[in-house]
mmCIF file of C-alpha atoms in Angstrom:
data_model
loop_
_atom_site.group_PDB
_atom_site.id
_atom_site.type_symbol
_atom_site.label_atom_id
_atom_site.label_comp_id
_atom_site.label_asym_id
_atom_site.label_seq_id
_atom_site.Cartn_x
_atom_site.Cartn_y
_atom_site.Cartn_z
ATOM 1 C CA LYS D 1 101.010 82.936 99.841
ATOM 2 C CA PRO D 2 103.586 80.349 100.644
ATOM 3 C CA ASP D 3 105.874 80.882 103.608
ATOM 4 C CA GLY D 4 109.026 81.226 101.343
ATOM 5 C CA TYR D 5 107.430 84.075 99.454
ATOM 6 C CA ILE D 6 106.458 85.930 102.605
ATOM 7 C CA ARG D 7 109.933 85.355 104.095
ATOM 8 C CA SER D 8 111.789 86.544 101.000
ATOM 9 C CA LYS D 9 109.543 89.232 99.609
ATOM 10 C CA VAL D 10 107.221 90.670 102.203
ATOM 11 C CA GLU D 11 109.173 90.397 105.419
ATOM 12 C CA PRO D 12 112.185 92.382 104.259
ATOM 13 C CA PHE D 13 109.824 95.194 103.381
ATOM 14 C CA LEU D 14 108.048 95.074 106.753
ATOM 15 C CA HIS D 15 111.506 95.303 108.517
ATOM 16 C CA GLY D 16 113.183 97.699 106.120
ATOM 17 C CA PHE D 17 110.407 100.313 105.705
ATOM 18 C CA PRO D 18 110.266 101.397 109.400
ATOM 19 C CA ILE D 19 114.026 101.573 109.632
ATOM 20 C CA VAL D 20 114.393 103.633 106.454
ATOM 21 C CA SER D 21 111.569 105.954 107.398
ATOM 22 C CA ALA D 22 112.953 106.416 110.917
ATOM 23 C CA LEU D 23 116.398 107.173 109.481
ATOM 24 C CA ILE D 24 115.026 109.634 107.042
ATOM 25 C CA THR D 25 112.994 111.456 109.553
ATOM 26 C CA SER D 26 115.888 111.504 112.073
ATOM 27 C CA ILE D 27 118.286 112.831 109.567
ATOM 28 C CA ALA D 28 115.804 115.551 108.394
ATOM 29 C CA LEU D 29 115.231 116.673 111.939
ATOM 30 C CA LEU D 30 118.930 116.777 112.677
ATOM 31 C CA ALA D 31 119.596 118.751 109.604
ATOM 32 C CA LYS D 32 117.000 121.332 110.760
ATOM 33 C CA GLN D 33 118.854 121.476 114.123
ATOM 34 C CA ASN D 34 115.937 119.979 115.874
ATOM 35 C CA PHE D 35 117.642 117.969 118.632
ATOM 36 C CA ASN D 36 116.334 119.761 121.686
ATOM 37 C CA ASP D 37 115.311 118.190 124.947
ATOM 38 C CA ASN D 38 111.731 118.894 125.963
ATOM 39 C CA GLY D 39 112.172 117.398 129.450
ATOM 40 C CA GLY D 40 109.128 115.190 128.950
ATOM 41 C CA GLY D 41 110.943 111.948 128.258
ATOM 42 C CA ASN D 42 109.385 111.359 124.909
ATOM 43 C CA CYS D 43 110.958 111.438 121.366
ATOM 44 C CA MET D 44 109.004 114.322 119.938
ATOM 45 C CA GLU D 45 110.476 117.311 118.166
ATOM 46 C CA PRO D 46 110.719 120.014 120.702
ATOM 47 C CA VAL D 47 111.474 123.570 119.703
ATOM 48 C CA TYR D 48 114.112 125.262 121.924
ATOM 49 C CA LYS D 49 112.040 127.694 124.080
ATOM 50 C CA PRO D 50 113.354 127.762 127.654
ATOM 51 C CA PRO D 51 112.026 130.297 130.078
ATOM 52 C CA HIS D 52 114.891 132.877 129.238
ATOM 53 C CA CYS D 53 113.486 133.035 125.745
ATOM 54 C CA ILE D 54 110.114 134.557 126.763
ATOM 55 C CA GLY D 55 109.825 137.822 124.918
ATOM 56 C CA TYR D 56 112.307 136.915 122.209
ATOM 57 C CA GLU D 57 111.605 136.034 118.668
ATOM 58 C CA ASP D 58 112.720 132.827 116.946
ATOM 59 C CA GLY D 59 116.297 133.113 115.899
ATOM 60 C CA GLN D 60 117.305 135.695 118.521
ATOM 61 C CA THR D 61 120.069 134.819 120.993
ATOM 62 C CA ARG D 62 119.750 136.264 124.415
ATOM 63 C CA GLU D 63 122.918 137.812 125.848
ATOM 64 C CA GLY D 64 124.970 135.190 127.787
ATOM 65 C CA PHE D 65 123.538 132.191 125.897
ATOM 66 C CA ASN D 66 124.702 130.496 122.761
ATOM 67 C CA ILE D 67 121.628 128.685 121.426
ATOM 68 C CA PRO D 68 119.157 130.842 119.537
ATOM 69 C CA CYS D 69 115.550 130.883 120.888
ATOM 70 C CA GLY D 70 113.201 128.863 118.723
ATOM 71 C CA ARG D 71 115.929 126.660 117.290
ATOM 72 C CA GLY D 72 114.388 123.665 115.433
ATOM 73 C CA HIS D 73 111.129 125.377 114.477
ATOM 74 C CA ASP D 74 111.382 124.378 110.812
ATOM 75 C CA GLY D 75 112.112 120.745 111.716
ATOM 76 C CA ALA D 76 109.132 120.765 114.172
ATOM 77 C CA VAL D 77 106.835 122.009 111.358
ATOM 78 C CA LEU D 78 108.105 119.311 109.062
ATOM 79 C CA PHE D 79 107.653 116.641 111.720
ATOM 80 C CA HIS D 80 104.148 117.788 112.533
ATOM 81 C CA TYR D 81 103.009 117.591 108.912
ATOM 82 C CA VAL D 82 104.663 114.099 108.433
ATOM 83 C CA ALA D 83 103.322 112.815 111.675
ATOM 84 C CA PHE D 84 99.788 114.141 111.032
ATOM 85 C CA PHE D 85 99.661 112.789 107.550
ATOM 86 C CA THR D 86 101.027 109.427 108.622
ATOM 87 C CA THR D 87 98.827 108.883 111.698
ATOM 88 C CA MET D 88 95.687 110.438 110.163
ATOM 89 C CA PHE D 89 95.770 108.940 106.637
ATOM 90 C CA LEU D 90 98.466 106.575 105.724
ATOM 91 C CA VAL D 91 98.293 104.052 108.639
ATOM 92 C CA PRO D 92 94.429 103.890 108.731
ATOM 93 C CA LEU D 93 94.446 103.317 104.913
ATOM 94 C CA ILE D 94 97.007 100.526 105.112
ATOM 95 C CA VAL D 95 95.475 98.865 108.125
ATOM 96 C CA GLY D 96 91.936 99.319 106.782
ATOM 97 C CA SER D 97 92.735 97.826 103.393
ATOM 98 C CA SER D 98 94.676 94.913 105.033
ATOM 99 C CA LEU D 99 91.764 94.158 107.345
ATOM 100 C CA GLY D 100 89.395 94.398 104.415
ATOM 101 C CA ILE D 101 91.354 91.925 102.443
ATOM 102 C CA ILE D 102 91.501 89.530 105.349
ATOM 103 C CA TYR D 103 87.695 89.886 105.891
ATOM 104 C CA ARG D 104 86.966 89.258 102.210
ATOM 105 C CA SER D 105 89.217 86.069 102.327
ATOM 106 C CA VAL D 106 87.525 84.743 105.379
ATOM 107 C CA LEU D 107 84.092 85.524 104.048
ATOM 108 C CA LYS D 108 84.949 83.583 100.865
ATOM 109 C CA GLN D 109 86.036 80.629 102.932
ATOM 110 C CA ASP D 110 82.778 80.775 104.946
ATOM 111 C CA LYS D 111 80.803 80.716 101.737
ATOM 112 C CA ASN D 112 82.777 77.710 100.441
ATOM 113 C CA MET D 113 82.289 75.815 103.653
ATOM 114 C CA ALA D 114 78.547 76.587 103.679
ATOM 115 C CA MET D 115 78.174 74.999 100.181
ATOM 116 C CA TYR D 116 79.469 71.712 101.632
ATOM 117 C CA GLY D 117 77.480 71.974 104.853
ATOM 118 C CA ALA D 118 80.757 72.348 106.872
ATOM 119 C CA SER D 119 79.172 74.865 109.111
ATOM 120 C CA THR D 120 77.041 72.168 110.839
ATOM 121 C CA LEU D 121 80.180 70.101 111.720
ATOM 122 C CA ASP D 122 81.911 70.846 115.022
ATOM 123 C CA LEU D 123 85.314 69.422 114.226
ATOM 124 C CA GLY D 124 87.382 71.555 116.654
ATOM 125 C CA GLY D 125 85.078 71.100 119.659
ATOM 126 C CA THR D 126 84.201 74.727 119.703
ATOM 127 C CA ALA D 127 80.504 74.970 119.592
ATOM 128 C CA ARG D 128 79.818 78.250 117.778
ATOM 129 C CA PRO D 129 76.297 79.676 117.467
ATOM 130 C CA PRO D 130 75.019 79.637 113.857
ATOM 131 C CA ASP D 131 75.056 83.370 113.488
ATOM 132 C CA ARG D 132 78.769 83.577 114.526
ATOM 133 C CA SER D 133 80.648 82.816 111.314
ATOM 134 C CA ASN D 134 84.371 83.256 111.083
ATOM 135 C CA SER D 135 83.806 86.365 108.867
ATOM 136 C CA ARG D 136 81.727 87.992 111.652
ATOM 137 C CA VAL D 137 84.419 87.290 114.176
ATOM 138 C CA VAL D 138 87.050 88.864 111.854
ATOM 139 C CA MET D 139 84.866 91.863 111.308
ATOM 140 C CA HIS D 140 84.491 92.358 115.076
ATOM 141 C CA ARG D 141 88.281 91.966 115.519
ATOM 142 C CA ALA D 142 88.919 94.569 112.782
ATOM 143 C CA LEU D 143 86.579 96.930 114.516
ATOM 144 C CA ALA D 144 88.347 96.441 117.826
ATOM 145 C CA TYR D 145 91.685 97.103 116.146
ATOM 146 C CA SER D 146 90.336 100.302 114.651
ATOM 147 C CA ILE D 147 88.973 101.588 118.000
ATOM 148 C CA SER D 148 92.263 100.697 119.639
ATOM 149 C CA TYR D 149 94.259 102.611 117.072
ATOM 150 C CA PHE D 150 92.272 105.776 117.465
ATOM 151 C CA LEU D 151 92.325 105.488 121.288
ATOM 152 C CA ALA D 152 96.155 105.114 121.190
ATOM 153 C CA TRP D 153 96.751 107.852 118.615
ATOM 154 C CA GLY D 154 93.673 110.129 118.913
ATOM 155 C CA PHE D 155 95.144 112.555 121.480
ATOM 156 C CA PHE D 156 98.358 112.796 119.605
ATOM 157 C CA ILE D 157 96.425 113.668 116.454
ATOM 158 C CA VAL D 158 94.453 116.354 118.384
ATOM 159 C CA GLY D 159 97.747 117.787 119.765
ATOM 160 C CA THR D 160 99.332 117.832 116.357
ATOM 161 C CA ARG D 161 96.426 119.833 115.062
ATOM 162 C CA PHE D 162 97.234 122.362 117.785
ATOM 163 C CA ALA D 163 100.925 122.347 116.823
ATOM 164 C CA LEU D 164 100.057 122.856 113.110
ATOM 165 C CA ALA D 165 97.976 125.931 114.140
ATOM 166 C CA ASN D 166 100.994 127.339 115.970
ATOM 167 C CA GLU D 167 99.338 126.813 119.320
ATOM 168 C CA GLU D 168 100.546 125.056 122.464
ATOM 169 C CA TRP D 169 99.106 121.624 123.234
ATOM 170 C CA PRO D 170 96.642 121.935 126.008
ATOM 171 C CA THR D 171 98.016 120.254 129.182
ATOM 172 C CA ALA D 172 95.170 117.697 129.324
ATOM 173 C CA VAL D 173 95.862 116.656 125.703
ATOM 174 C CA ARG D 174 99.540 116.323 126.367
ATOM 175 C CA TYR D 175 98.977 114.123 129.406
ATOM 176 C CA LEU D 176 96.369 111.990 127.631
ATOM 177 C CA SER D 177 98.627 111.580 124.630
ATOM 178 C CA ASN D 178 101.576 110.515 126.759
ATOM 179 C CA THR D 179 99.229 108.144 128.688
ATOM 180 C CA PHE D 180 97.624 106.390 125.754
ATOM 181 C CA ASN D 181 100.411 106.464 123.232
ATOM 182 C CA PRO D 182 102.238 103.465 124.776
ATOM 183 C CA LEU D 183 99.123 101.419 124.050
ATOM 184 C CA GLN D 184 100.410 101.095 120.518
ATOM 185 C CA GLY D 185 102.781 98.372 121.719
ATOM 186 C CA PHE D 186 99.920 96.131 122.921
#
């Protein structure tokens, strides 16, 4: 596609979709009173369960306190389902189909170049072995991206499964998730 088409049609979507989805998620979590601090320094959806709430059910307020125990539980459930669906299905589907389209395009270019004997020319000065076509390089890069995605998000997905089962995240999974999750920026 020409640069003008990408700039006018595709790029606004790529900028607008994350902003709109973040606003919708934030508004939904605020509407469910899910604005509690978990003390961990991350932007997840903590349910209000301080030590003085041990032994109290969700919605009960201990004497001398104003905030009910378990505040934000509904928002946390909503967040966990949305986060699990997005990280487990939506993102891999979009990334996989995009990488598949790129691979198919490069494979088609390789076939066209092979018809003209262009693979024997070394125009760029990069001597490539005959078995290392551009499509193979793209396939390996796509595989590396997929492995990186699951390394960065795998522990978060495991922790979300615990949260959906109404269980606490194991400490090791929480630490691994907070350690590997910043890798998504690389």
